[in-house]
Amino acid sequence: MANPDKITVKSASEIQETLRERGFGETGDGRFAYSLLDGTVAVAAAFAGDELSSMDAVFNLYAVPVKTVSGALREAHGVLAPYLTPPEINALCAILAWEIPGQTSSDAIRYQRTIGAYTVSVNGSLITGDASVGVTKNSGRDFDA
């Protein structure tokens, strides 16, 4: 199994440069807000110094135009490419695919885990399809992956 503490997020400057190159909306205060997957996923990213401080995505599970596991993995690479390298995206997808089913009930997903220097949370309703993914920089911990 992939080691979650070995996953590192790219520097803020590298993420911001990629987001600008893709034409994603900079809000003027060092934050970015943009949408993906035919407008079905809204993303907001914030930075502190040269680190990502948080990234949040909200979407409806049933509205996202992804129908297969391989399609979801392809889209994950596109969505996460500004933040992680391809091997790290693969490792993150493996961890989430392995762990999230155990945190899913008949009507909800409630998942939280420390991965590298960040806490990742996935929450959603399987009834309405409304879901969110949050990534927040942990404070007080120093990771050297």
mmCIF file of C-alpha atoms in Angstrom:
data_model
loop_
_atom_site.group_PDB
_atom_site.id
_atom_site.type_symbol
_atom_site.label_atom_id
_atom_site.label_comp_id
_atom_site.label_asym_id
_atom_site.label_seq_id
_atom_site.Cartn_x
_atom_site.Cartn_y
_atom_site.Cartn_z
ATOM 1 C CA MET A 1 0.000 0.000 0.000
ATOM 2 C CA ALA A 2 1.163 3.521 -0.744
ATOM 3 C CA ASN A 3 2.670 5.468 2.135
ATOM 4 C CA PRO A 4 0.435 8.522 2.716
ATOM 5 C CA ASP A 5 3.240 10.471 4.422
ATOM 6 C CA LYS A 6 5.310 10.326 1.221
ATOM 7 C CA ILE A 7 2.715 12.260 -0.790
ATOM 8 C CA THR A 8 3.728 15.906 -1.114
ATOM 9 C CA VAL A 9 1.903 18.813 -2.676
ATOM 10 C CA LYS A 10 3.686 21.014 -5.220
ATOM 11 C CA SER A 11 4.798 24.487 -4.148
ATOM 12 C CA ALA A 12 2.250 27.304 -4.209
ATOM 13 C CA SER A 13 4.132 29.096 -6.984
ATOM 14 C CA GLU A 14 4.094 25.982 -9.180
ATOM 15 C CA ILE A 15 0.372 25.369 -8.516
ATOM 16 C CA GLN A 16 -0.510 29.014 -9.154
ATOM 17 C CA GLU A 17 1.484 29.088 -12.398
ATOM 18 C CA THR A 18 -0.335 25.972 -13.651
ATOM 19 C CA LEU A 19 -3.736 27.365 -12.671
ATOM 20 C CA ARG A 20 -2.976 30.649 -14.459
ATOM 21 C CA GLU A 21 -1.795 28.773 -17.565
ATOM 22 C CA ARG A 22 -5.097 26.912 -17.611
ATOM 23 C CA GLY A 23 -6.982 30.206 -17.369
ATOM 24 C CA PHE A 24 -8.514 29.444 -13.986
ATOM 25 C CA GLY A 25 -9.974 32.354 -12.062
ATOM 26 C CA GLU A 26 -7.696 34.180 -9.686
ATOM 27 C CA THR A 27 -9.799 36.113 -7.186
ATOM 28 C CA GLY A 28 -7.165 38.798 -6.585
ATOM 29 C CA ASP A 29 -6.237 37.844 -3.033
ATOM 30 C CA GLY A 30 -3.929 34.964 -3.926
ATOM 31 C CA ARG A 31 -6.868 32.584 -4.126
ATOM 32 C CA PHE A 32 -8.253 30.757 -7.100
ATOM 33 C CA ALA A 33 -11.847 29.770 -7.796
ATOM 34 C CA TYR A 34 -12.713 27.768 -10.877
ATOM 35 C CA SER A 35 -14.924 25.000 -12.188
ATOM 36 C CA LEU A 36 -14.138 21.727 -13.921
ATOM 37 C CA LEU A 37 -15.856 18.818 -15.646
ATOM 38 C CA ASP A 38 -18.371 20.820 -17.624
ATOM 39 C CA GLY A 39 -18.955 23.154 -14.673
ATOM 40 C CA THR A 40 -20.111 20.379 -12.351
ATOM 41 C CA VAL A 41 -17.213 20.727 -9.902
ATOM 42 C CA ALA A 42 -16.438 24.041 -8.176
ATOM 43 C CA VAL A 43 -12.917 24.356 -6.768
ATOM 44 C CA ALA A 44 -11.411 26.970 -4.459
ATOM 45 C CA ALA A 45 -7.717 27.028 -3.544
ATOM 46 C CA ALA A 46 -5.932 29.244 -1.018
ATOM 47 C CA PHE A 47 -2.236 29.709 -0.338
ATOM 48 C CA ALA A 48 -0.035 30.790 2.575
ATOM 49 C CA GLY A 49 3.484 31.744 1.599
ATOM 50 C CA ASP A 50 4.767 29.094 -0.769
ATOM 51 C CA GLU A 51 2.340 26.394 0.377
ATOM 52 C CA LEU A 52 -1.184 25.400 -0.444
ATOM 53 C CA SER A 53 -3.197 26.112 2.701
ATOM 54 C CA SER A 54 -6.489 24.652 1.508
ATOM 55 C CA MET A 55 -8.355 23.335 -1.479
ATOM 56 C CA ASP A 56 -12.076 22.638 -1.500
ATOM 57 C CA ALA A 57 -14.230 21.084 -4.174
ATOM 58 C CA VAL A 58 -18.025 20.823 -4.169
ATOM 59 C CA PHE A 59 -20.061 18.822 -6.645
ATOM 60 C CA ASN A 60 -22.985 16.495 -7.122
ATOM 61 C CA LEU A 61 -21.931 12.869 -7.501
ATOM 62 C CA TYR A 62 -24.739 12.214 -9.965
ATOM 63 C CA ALA A 63 -24.063 15.277 -12.140
ATOM 64 C CA VAL A 64 -20.325 14.789 -12.731
ATOM 65 C CA PRO A 65 -19.877 13.498 -16.299
ATOM 66 C CA VAL A 66 -17.819 10.441 -15.313
ATOM 67 C CA LYS A 67 -19.364 7.016 -15.805
ATOM 68 C CA THR A 68 -16.544 4.482 -15.342
ATOM 69 C CA VAL A 69 -13.699 3.842 -12.936
ATOM 70 C CA SER A 70 -11.136 4.364 -15.698
ATOM 71 C CA GLY A 71 -12.890 7.612 -16.633
ATOM 72 C CA ALA A 72 -12.786 8.732 -13.015
ATOM 73 C CA LEU A 73 -9.058 7.991 -12.813
ATOM 74 C CA ARG A 74 -8.421 9.966 -16.023
ATOM 75 C CA GLU A 75 -10.377 12.916 -14.685
ATOM 76 C CA ALA A 76 -8.598 12.673 -11.311
ATOM 77 C CA HIS A 77 -5.285 13.129 -13.097
ATOM 78 C CA GLY A 78 -6.560 16.257 -14.838
ATOM 79 C CA VAL A 79 -8.107 17.713 -11.692
ATOM 80 C CA LEU A 80 -5.115 16.982 -9.441
ATOM 81 C CA ALA A 81 -2.278 17.682 -11.909
ATOM 82 C CA PRO A 82 -1.753 21.284 -10.717
ATOM 83 C CA TYR A 83 -1.265 20.016 -7.154
ATOM 84 C CA LEU A 84 0.496 16.630 -7.388
ATOM 85 C CA THR A 85 2.835 14.730 -9.697
ATOM 86 C CA PRO A 86 1.426 11.741 -11.647
ATOM 87 C CA PRO A 87 2.934 9.105 -9.296
ATOM 88 C CA GLU A 88 1.514 10.946 -6.288
ATOM 89 C CA ILE A 89 -1.909 11.158 -7.952
ATOM 90 C CA ASN A 90 -1.799 7.392 -8.499
ATOM 91 C CA ALA A 91 -0.841 6.809 -4.854
ATOM 92 C CA LEU A 92 -3.587 9.122 -3.596
ATOM 93 C CA CYS A 93 -6.196 7.442 -5.815
ATOM 94 C CA ALA A 94 -5.102 4.025 -4.514
ATOM 95 C CA ILE A 95 -5.376 5.135 -0.890
ATOM 96 C CA LEU A 96 -8.799 6.701 -1.407
ATOM 97 C CA ALA A 97 -10.126 3.752 -3.432
ATOM 98 C CA TRP A 98 -9.002 1.373 -0.688
ATOM 99 C CA GLU A 99 -10.266 3.367 2.305
ATOM 100 C CA ILE A 100 -13.387 5.298 1.261
ATOM 101 C CA PRO A 101 -15.661 2.270 0.771
ATOM 102 C CA GLY A 102 -15.198 1.435 4.461
ATOM 103 C CA GLN A 103 -16.383 4.949 5.368
ATOM 104 C CA THR A 104 -19.497 4.814 3.216
ATOM 105 C CA SER A 105 -22.917 3.849 4.515
ATOM 106 C CA SER A 106 -26.089 3.302 2.543
ATOM 107 C CA ASP A 107 -26.760 7.032 2.556
ATOM 108 C CA ALA A 108 -23.509 8.919 3.241
ATOM 109 C CA ILE A 109 -19.761 9.176 2.822
ATOM 110 C CA ARG A 110 -17.770 10.425 5.831
ATOM 111 C CA TYR A 111 -14.016 10.123 5.362
ATOM 112 C CA GLN A 112 -11.058 11.925 6.888
ATOM 113 C CA ARG A 113 -7.368 11.080 6.821
ATOM 114 C CA THR A 114 -4.000 12.727 7.186
ATOM 115 C CA ILE A 115 -2.052 12.328 3.978
ATOM 116 C CA GLY A 116 1.396 13.872 4.001
ATOM 117 C CA ALA A 117 1.183 17.343 5.511
ATOM 118 C CA TYR A 118 -2.559 17.664 4.823
ATOM 119 C CA THR A 119 -5.878 16.404 6.079
ATOM 120 C CA VAL A 120 -8.195 15.164 3.358
ATOM 121 C CA SER A 121 -11.914 14.900 4.023
ATOM 122 C CA VAL A 122 -14.654 13.588 1.779
ATOM 123 C CA ASN A 123 -18.267 14.088 2.801
ATOM 124 C CA GLY A 124 -21.419 13.526 0.871
ATOM 125 C CA SER A 125 -24.974 12.326 0.684
ATOM 126 C CA LEU A 126 -25.678 9.283 -1.438
ATOM 127 C CA ILE A 127 -29.326 10.313 -1.394
ATOM 128 C CA THR A 128 -28.951 13.816 -2.869
ATOM 129 C CA GLY A 129 -25.500 13.294 -4.408
ATOM 130 C CA ASP A 130 -24.183 16.526 -2.907
ATOM 131 C CA ALA A 131 -20.552 16.056 -1.896
ATOM 132 C CA SER A 132 -17.414 17.928 -0.934
ATOM 133 C CA VAL A 133 -13.714 17.225 -0.799
ATOM 134 C CA GLY A 134 -11.541 19.336 1.460
ATOM 135 C CA VAL A 135 -7.770 19.468 1.721
ATOM 136 C CA THR A 136 -6.321 21.498 4.588
ATOM 137 C CA LYS A 137 -2.695 22.054 5.571
ATOM 138 C CA ASN A 138 -1.979 20.655 9.015
ATOM 139 C CA SER A 139 -0.406 23.090 11.453
ATOM 140 C CA GLY A 140 2.400 22.329 13.835
ATOM 141 C CA ARG A 141 3.730 19.339 11.924
ATOM 142 C CA ASP A 142 6.810 19.282 9.794
ATOM 143 C CA PHE A 143 6.907 16.685 7.030
ATOM 144 C CA ASP A 144 9.922 15.968 4.955
ATOM 145 C CA ALA A 145 8.851 13.466 2.355
#
